[in-house]
Amino acid sequence: FSPSVLGTREHWDAAYDRELQTFQDIGDAGEVWFGEESMTRIIRWLEKQKVPLDSRVLDIGTGNGVLLIELAKYGYTNLTGIDYSPSAIQLSEKIREKEGMSNIKLKVEDFLAPSAELSGFEICIDKGTFDAISLNPDDAAAKRKEYVRSLCSVLKPEGFFLITSCNWTKEELLNEFREGFEVLEELPTPKFCFGGRIGNSVTALVFQRK
């Protein structure tokens, strides 16, 4: 896939500026990336694995923070969301206040250059952030490698990484995360049929850090 404005910080700053204004005007939290079922899929997996509710969870590229709100409603108590767009964090803070979820931590952070305190997480979740980084016009291949290095630094050994992607196939993601990670499971995603072939428009995988 080709480089795109979807891979630039300017695009996301402008997008979240608009969403922030919309939320202030009419209280609409904005888009849920990959739809409601993507959040349900993650929560079901955590539940099936009996992941403790006090596990440290990091949402990489949290956007409007709605996934964290859903995790908090389910009972998770140690939640952190990061985004490199200050407008995204402002928006997620306002939604957090509206929902009364004061225990969710939100920070402006560039995941490719994480701060020292961003470490020791047992669960890392990515819905679309790796996709966006992959579209960066400025050496996306190097940025993908930085992403994997950052993931190794913030996720504890044997911690879980749940990724949802619309740009990468299962085989491609296995290749991207082969250094330091092993795949545990492919999560079911909606299927489509085209020209007699059945496929998935979205890939959802669970990795474990070695």
PDB file of C-alpha atoms in Angstrom:
ATOM      1  CA  PHE A   1       0.000   0.000   0.000  1.00  0.00           C
ATOM      2  CA  SER A   2       1.113   3.517  -0.777  1.00  0.00           C
ATOM      3  CA  PRO A   3       2.141   6.300   1.591  1.00  0.00           C
ATOM      4  CA  SER A   4      -0.846   8.410   2.569  1.00  0.00           C
ATOM      5  CA  VAL A   5      -1.859  11.469   4.595  1.00  0.00           C
ATOM      6  CA  LEU A   6      -3.443   8.887   6.910  1.00  0.00           C
ATOM      7  CA  GLY A   7       0.100   8.216   8.063  1.00  0.00           C
ATOM      8  CA  THR A   8       0.828  11.811   9.098  1.00  0.00           C
ATOM      9  CA  ARG A   9       0.401  13.549  12.424  1.00  0.00           C
ATOM     10  CA  GLU A  10      -1.049  16.615  10.661  1.00  0.00           C
ATOM     11  CA  HIS A  11      -3.952  14.531   9.360  1.00  0.00           C
ATOM     12  CA  TRP A  12      -4.808  13.131  12.801  1.00  0.00           C
ATOM     13  CA  ASP A  13      -4.402  16.471  14.572  1.00  0.00           C
ATOM     14  CA  ALA A  14      -6.863  18.033  12.121  1.00  0.00           C
ATOM     15  CA  ALA A  15      -9.255  15.066  12.379  1.00  0.00           C
ATOM     16  CA  TYR A  16      -9.319  15.153  16.186  1.00  0.00           C
ATOM     17  CA  ASP A  17      -9.631  18.947  16.211  1.00  0.00           C
ATOM     18  CA  ARG A  18     -12.869  18.430  14.250  1.00  0.00           C
ATOM     19  CA  GLU A  19     -14.060  15.583  16.497  1.00  0.00           C
ATOM     20  CA  LEU A  20     -13.287  17.645  19.610  1.00  0.00           C
ATOM     21  CA  GLN A  21     -15.364  20.529  18.250  1.00  0.00           C
ATOM     22  CA  THR A  22     -18.209  18.146  17.362  1.00  0.00           C
ATOM     23  CA  PHE A  23     -18.158  16.656  20.865  1.00  0.00           C
ATOM     24  CA  GLN A  24     -18.274  20.133  22.416  1.00  0.00           C
ATOM     25  CA  ASP A  25     -21.122  21.130  20.099  1.00  0.00           C
ATOM     26  CA  ILE A  26     -23.382  18.066  20.228  1.00  0.00           C
ATOM     27  CA  GLY A  27     -21.764  15.536  22.594  1.00  0.00           C
ATOM     28  CA  ASP A  28     -20.964  12.986  19.861  1.00  0.00           C
ATOM     29  CA  ALA A  29     -17.875  10.920  20.776  1.00  0.00           C
ATOM     30  CA  GLY A  30     -17.065  10.200  17.130  1.00  0.00           C
ATOM     31  CA  GLU A  31     -16.087   7.056  15.268  1.00  0.00           C
ATOM     32  CA  VAL A  32     -15.371   3.696  16.870  1.00  0.00           C
ATOM     33  CA  TRP A  33     -12.524   2.250  14.804  1.00  0.00           C
ATOM     34  CA  PHE A  34     -13.503  -1.119  13.290  1.00  0.00           C
ATOM     35  CA  GLY A  35     -16.948  -0.799  14.889  1.00  0.00           C
ATOM     36  CA  GLU A  36     -18.488  -1.921  18.149  1.00  0.00           C
ATOM     37  CA  GLU A  37     -17.783  -5.596  17.444  1.00  0.00           C
ATOM     38  CA  SER A  38     -14.037  -4.909  17.536  1.00  0.00           C
ATOM     39  CA  MET A  39     -14.309  -3.826  21.184  1.00  0.00           C
ATOM     40  CA  THR A  40     -16.578  -6.751  22.051  1.00  0.00           C
ATOM     41  CA  ARG A  41     -14.055  -9.132  20.435  1.00  0.00           C
ATOM     42  CA  ILE A  42     -11.223  -7.795  22.613  1.00  0.00           C
ATOM     43  CA  ILE A  43     -13.240  -7.894  25.844  1.00  0.00           C
ATOM     44  CA  ARG A  44     -14.457 -11.437  25.113  1.00  0.00           C
ATOM     45  CA  TRP A  45     -10.882 -12.622  24.618  1.00  0.00           C
ATOM     46  CA  LEU A  46      -9.709 -10.990  27.864  1.00  0.00           C
ATOM     47  CA  GLU A  47     -12.655 -12.587  29.656  1.00  0.00           C
ATOM     48  CA  LYS A  48     -11.970 -16.020  28.124  1.00  0.00           C
ATOM     49  CA  GLN A  49      -8.321 -15.818  29.223  1.00  0.00           C
ATOM     50  CA  LYS A  50      -9.425 -14.729  32.713  1.00  0.00           C
ATOM     51  CA  VAL A  51      -7.094 -11.732  32.475  1.00  0.00           C
ATOM     52  CA  PRO A  52      -7.219 -10.127  35.958  1.00  0.00           C
ATOM     53  CA  LEU A  53      -9.234  -6.891  36.117  1.00  0.00           C
ATOM     54  CA  ASP A  54      -6.286  -5.048  37.710  1.00  0.00           C
ATOM     55  CA  SER A  55      -3.883  -5.918  34.846  1.00  0.00           C
ATOM     56  CA  ARG A  56      -2.019  -2.928  33.406  1.00  0.00           C
ATOM     57  CA  VAL A  57      -3.568  -2.250  29.991  1.00  0.00           C
ATOM     58  CA  LEU A  58      -2.201   0.163  27.358  1.00  0.00           C
ATOM     59  CA  ASP A  59      -4.327   1.384  24.426  1.00  0.00           C
ATOM     60  CA  ILE A  60      -1.840   2.449  21.721  1.00  0.00           C
ATOM     61  CA  GLY A  61      -3.266   5.356  19.705  1.00  0.00           C
ATOM     62  CA  THR A  62      -6.344   5.668  21.867  1.00  0.00           C
ATOM     63  CA  GLY A  63      -8.072   8.332  19.748  1.00  0.00           C
ATOM     64  CA  ASN A  64     -11.370   9.183  21.460  1.00  0.00           C
ATOM     65  CA  GLY A  65     -10.657   6.656  24.235  1.00  0.00           C
ATOM     66  CA  VAL A  66     -13.956   4.802  23.769  1.00  0.00           C
ATOM     67  CA  LEU A  67     -12.286   1.370  23.985  1.00  0.00           C
ATOM     68  CA  LEU A  68     -10.919   2.300  27.429  1.00  0.00           C
ATOM     69  CA  ILE A  69     -14.382   3.434  28.531  1.00  0.00           C
ATOM     70  CA  GLU A  70     -15.776   0.014  27.533  1.00  0.00           C
ATOM     71  CA  LEU A  71     -12.963  -1.800  29.369  1.00  0.00           C
ATOM     72  CA  ALA A  72     -13.615   0.330  32.475  1.00  0.00           C
ATOM     73  CA  LYS A  73     -17.346  -0.441  32.313  1.00  0.00           C
ATOM     74  CA  TYR A  74     -16.470  -4.122  32.163  1.00  0.00           C
ATOM     75  CA  GLY A  75     -14.413  -3.746  35.339  1.00  0.00           C
ATOM     76  CA  TYR A  76     -10.805  -3.124  34.297  1.00  0.00           C
ATOM     77  CA  THR A  77      -9.181  -0.691  36.721  1.00  0.00           C
ATOM     78  CA  ASN A  78      -5.621  -0.063  35.481  1.00  0.00           C
ATOM     79  CA  LEU A  79      -6.099   1.542  32.078  1.00  0.00           C
ATOM     80  CA  THR A  80      -3.807   3.899  30.154  1.00  0.00           C
ATOM     81  CA  GLY A  81      -4.404   5.471  26.747  1.00  0.00           C
ATOM     82  CA  ILE A  82      -1.784   7.285  24.693  1.00  0.00           C
ATOM     83  CA  ASP A  83      -1.962   9.257  21.465  1.00  0.00           C
ATOM     84  CA  TYR A  84       0.495  11.560  19.742  1.00  0.00           C
ATOM     85  CA  SER A  85      -2.319  13.982  18.907  1.00  0.00           C
ATOM     86  CA  PRO A  86      -3.023  16.416  21.783  1.00  0.00           C
ATOM     87  CA  SER A  87      -6.533  16.955  20.373  1.00  0.00           C
ATOM     88  CA  ALA A  88      -7.230  13.212  20.623  1.00  0.00           C
ATOM     89  CA  ILE A  89      -6.198  13.215  24.282  1.00  0.00           C
ATOM     90  CA  GLN A  90      -8.307  16.340  24.945  1.00  0.00           C
ATOM     91  CA  LEU A  91     -11.290  14.600  23.341  1.00  0.00           C
ATOM     92  CA  SER A  92     -10.762  11.373  25.297  1.00  0.00           C
ATOM     93  CA  GLU A  93     -10.423  13.392  28.530  1.00  0.00           C
ATOM     94  CA  LYS A  94     -13.775  15.073  27.896  1.00  0.00           C
ATOM     95  CA  ILE A  95     -15.432  11.726  27.128  1.00  0.00           C
ATOM     96  CA  ARG A  96     -13.842  10.238  30.259  1.00  0.00           C
ATOM     97  CA  GLU A  97     -15.299  13.102  32.338  1.00  0.00           C
ATOM     98  CA  LYS A  98     -18.753  12.699  30.768  1.00  0.00           C
ATOM     99  CA  GLU A  99     -18.696   8.949  31.532  1.00  0.00           C
ATOM    100  CA  GLY A 100     -17.343   9.486  35.057  1.00  0.00           C
ATOM    101  CA  MET A 101     -14.340   7.206  34.491  1.00  0.00           C
ATOM    102  CA  SER A 102     -11.745   9.164  36.416  1.00  0.00           C
ATOM    103  CA  ASN A 103      -9.423   6.162  36.885  1.00  0.00           C
ATOM    104  CA  ILE A 104      -8.461   6.023  33.172  1.00  0.00           C
ATOM    105  CA  LYS A 105      -4.998   7.559  32.598  1.00  0.00           C
ATOM    106  CA  LEU A 106      -4.522   9.521  29.361  1.00  0.00           C
ATOM    107  CA  LYS A 107      -1.234  10.916  28.033  1.00  0.00           C
ATOM    108  CA  VAL A 108       0.115  12.623  24.933  1.00  0.00           C
ATOM    109  CA  GLU A 109       2.841  10.195  23.857  1.00  0.00           C
ATOM    110  CA  ASP A 110       4.480   9.237  20.579  1.00  0.00           C
ATOM    111  CA  PHE A 111       4.616   5.447  20.738  1.00  0.00           C
ATOM    112  CA  LEU A 112       7.681   5.416  18.489  1.00  0.00           C
ATOM    113  CA  ALA A 113       9.576   7.345  21.179  1.00  0.00           C
ATOM    114  CA  PRO A 114       7.919   6.298  24.440  1.00  0.00           C
ATOM    115  CA  SER A 115       8.789   7.997  27.727  1.00  0.00           C
ATOM    116  CA  ALA A 116      10.582   5.995  30.419  1.00  0.00           C
ATOM    117  CA  GLU A 117       7.482   5.614  32.605  1.00  0.00           C
ATOM    118  CA  LEU A 118       5.628   3.886  29.777  1.00  0.00           C
ATOM    119  CA  SER A 119       6.582   0.329  30.742  1.00  0.00           C
ATOM    120  CA  GLY A 120       5.466  -2.770  32.605  1.00  0.00           C
ATOM    121  CA  PHE A 121       2.155  -3.326  30.800  1.00  0.00           C
ATOM    122  CA  GLU A 122       0.586  -6.781  30.778  1.00  0.00           C
ATOM    123  CA  ILE A 123      -1.764  -6.033  27.866  1.00  0.00           C
ATOM    124  CA  CYS A 124      -1.194  -3.755  24.857  1.00  0.00           C
ATOM    125  CA  ILE A 125      -4.014  -3.115  22.381  1.00  0.00           C
ATOM    126  CA  ASP A 126      -3.783  -1.585  18.899  1.00  0.00           C
ATOM    127  CA  LYS A 127      -6.804  -0.887  16.696  1.00  0.00           C
ATOM    128  CA  GLY A 128      -5.496   0.820  13.567  1.00  0.00           C
ATOM    129  CA  THR A 129      -2.381   2.597  14.890  1.00  0.00           C
ATOM    130  CA  PHE A 130       0.092   0.174  13.303  1.00  0.00           C
ATOM    131  CA  ASP A 131      -1.948   0.585  10.105  1.00  0.00           C
ATOM    132  CA  ALA A 132      -1.546   4.375  10.221  1.00  0.00           C
ATOM    133  CA  ILE A 133       2.192   4.153  10.947  1.00  0.00           C
ATOM    134  CA  SER A 134       2.515   1.811   7.956  1.00  0.00           C
ATOM    135  CA  LEU A 135       1.161   4.592   5.695  1.00  0.00           C
ATOM    136  CA  ASN A 136       3.657   7.232   6.856  1.00  0.00           C
ATOM    137  CA  PRO A 137       5.247   8.891   3.805  1.00  0.00           C
ATOM    138  CA  ASP A 138       8.563   9.238   5.672  1.00  0.00           C
ATOM    139  CA  ASP A 139      10.240   5.782   5.705  1.00  0.00           C
ATOM    140  CA  ALA A 140       7.336   3.666   6.942  1.00  0.00           C
ATOM    141  CA  ALA A 141       9.500   0.508   7.036  1.00  0.00           C
ATOM    142  CA  ALA A 142      11.839   2.074   9.612  1.00  0.00           C
ATOM    143  CA  LYS A 143       8.857   3.312  11.633  1.00  0.00           C
ATOM    144  CA  ARG A 144       7.375  -0.192  11.719  1.00  0.00           C
ATOM    145  CA  LYS A 145      10.654  -1.490  13.170  1.00  0.00           C
ATOM    146  CA  GLU A 146      10.595   1.331  15.763  1.00  0.00           C
ATOM    147  CA  TYR A 147       7.047   0.301  16.651  1.00  0.00           C
ATOM    148  CA  VAL A 148       8.126  -3.298  17.354  1.00  0.00           C
ATOM    149  CA  ARG A 149      11.060  -2.056  19.471  1.00  0.00           C
ATOM    150  CA  SER A 150       8.712   0.214  21.441  1.00  0.00           C
ATOM    151  CA  LEU A 151       6.264  -2.642  21.947  1.00  0.00           C
ATOM    152  CA  CYS A 152       9.072  -4.796  23.367  1.00  0.00           C
ATOM    153  CA  SER A 153      10.009  -2.004  25.769  1.00  0.00           C
ATOM    154  CA  VAL A 154       6.510  -1.285  27.136  1.00  0.00           C
ATOM    155  CA  LEU A 155       5.079  -4.844  27.253  1.00  0.00           C
ATOM    156  CA  LYS A 156       6.232  -7.223  29.968  1.00  0.00           C
ATOM    157  CA  PRO A 157       7.669 -10.602  28.982  1.00  0.00           C
ATOM    158  CA  GLU A 158       4.766 -13.028  28.442  1.00  0.00           C
ATOM    159  CA  GLY A 159       2.423 -10.035  28.133  1.00  0.00           C
ATOM    160  CA  PHE A 160      -0.276 -10.036  25.448  1.00  0.00           C
ATOM    161  CA  PHE A 161      -0.522  -7.796  22.364  1.00  0.00           C
ATOM    162  CA  LEU A 162      -3.906  -7.613  20.614  1.00  0.00           C
ATOM    163  CA  ILE A 163      -3.811  -6.014  17.169  1.00  0.00           C
ATOM    164  CA  THR A 164      -6.688  -5.240  14.797  1.00  0.00           C
ATOM    165  CA  SER A 165      -5.671  -4.292  11.246  1.00  0.00           C
ATOM    166  CA  CYS A 166      -7.362  -3.600   7.927  1.00  0.00           C
ATOM    167  CA  ASN A 167      -4.079  -3.185   5.985  1.00  0.00           C
ATOM    168  CA  TRP A 168      -2.221  -6.365   6.889  1.00  0.00           C
ATOM    169  CA  THR A 169      -2.971 -10.067   6.441  1.00  0.00           C
ATOM    170  CA  LYS A 170      -2.283 -12.601   9.172  1.00  0.00           C
ATOM    171  CA  GLU A 171       0.860 -13.801   7.367  1.00  0.00           C
ATOM    172  CA  GLU A 172       2.192 -10.262   6.980  1.00  0.00           C
ATOM    173  CA  LEU A 173       1.613  -9.455  10.660  1.00  0.00           C
ATOM    174  CA  LEU A 174       3.359 -12.681  11.696  1.00  0.00           C
ATOM    175  CA  ASN A 175       6.350 -11.492   9.692  1.00  0.00           C
ATOM    176  CA  GLU A 176       6.264  -7.948  11.106  1.00  0.00           C
ATOM    177  CA  PHE A 177       6.197  -9.179  14.726  1.00  0.00           C
ATOM    178  CA  ARG A 178       8.418 -12.246  14.379  1.00  0.00           C
ATOM    179  CA  GLU A 179      11.177 -10.612  16.482  1.00  0.00           C
ATOM    180  CA  GLY A 180      10.280 -11.117  20.129  1.00  0.00           C
ATOM    181  CA  PHE A 181       6.670 -12.273  19.715  1.00  0.00           C
ATOM    182  CA  GLU A 182       4.771 -15.476  19.046  1.00  0.00           C
ATOM    183  CA  VAL A 183       1.231 -15.619  17.773  1.00  0.00           C
ATOM    184  CA  LEU A 184      -1.311 -17.243  20.101  1.00  0.00           C
ATOM    185  CA  GLU A 185      -4.585 -16.885  18.303  1.00  0.00           C
ATOM    186  CA  GLU A 186      -6.440 -15.350  15.390  1.00  0.00           C
ATOM    187  CA  LEU A 187      -9.704 -13.788  16.534  1.00  0.00           C
ATOM    188  CA  PRO A 188     -12.808 -14.169  14.348  1.00  0.00           C
ATOM    189  CA  THR A 189     -13.663 -11.115  12.256  1.00  0.00           C
ATOM    190  CA  PRO A 190     -16.506 -10.459   9.781  1.00  0.00           C
ATOM    191  CA  LYS A 191     -16.118 -12.354   6.497  1.00  0.00           C
ATOM    192  CA  PHE A 192     -17.054 -11.253   2.988  1.00  0.00           C
ATOM    193  CA  CYS A 193     -17.514 -13.139  -0.258  1.00  0.00           C
ATOM    194  CA  PHE A 194     -16.266 -11.728  -3.563  1.00  0.00           C
ATOM    195  CA  GLY A 195     -15.957 -13.577  -6.852  1.00  0.00           C
ATOM    196  CA  GLY A 196     -16.584 -16.901  -5.152  1.00  0.00           C
ATOM    197  CA  ARG A 197     -13.735 -16.398  -2.660  1.00  0.00           C
ATOM    198  CA  ILE A 198     -14.290 -15.862   1.056  1.00  0.00           C
ATOM    199  CA  GLY A 199     -12.016 -13.453   2.886  1.00  0.00           C
ATOM    200  CA  ASN A 200     -11.685 -11.066   5.798  1.00  0.00           C
ATOM    201  CA  SER A 201     -11.466  -7.303   5.468  1.00  0.00           C
ATOM    202  CA  VAL A 202     -10.032  -7.106   9.002  1.00  0.00           C
ATOM    203  CA  THR A 203      -7.341  -9.199  10.711  1.00  0.00           C
ATOM    204  CA  ALA A 204      -7.282  -9.546  14.504  1.00  0.00           C
ATOM    205  CA  LEU A 205      -4.395 -11.402  16.170  1.00  0.00           C
ATOM    206  CA  VAL A 206      -3.164 -12.032  19.688  1.00  0.00           C
ATOM    207  CA  PHE A 207       0.602 -12.185  20.211  1.00  0.00           C
ATOM    208  CA  GLN A 208       2.554 -13.001  23.350  1.00  0.00           C
ATOM    209  CA  ARG A 209       5.884 -11.383  24.092  1.00  0.00           C
ATOM    210  CA  LYS A 210       8.662 -13.967  24.430  1.00  0.00           C
TER     211      LYS A 210
END
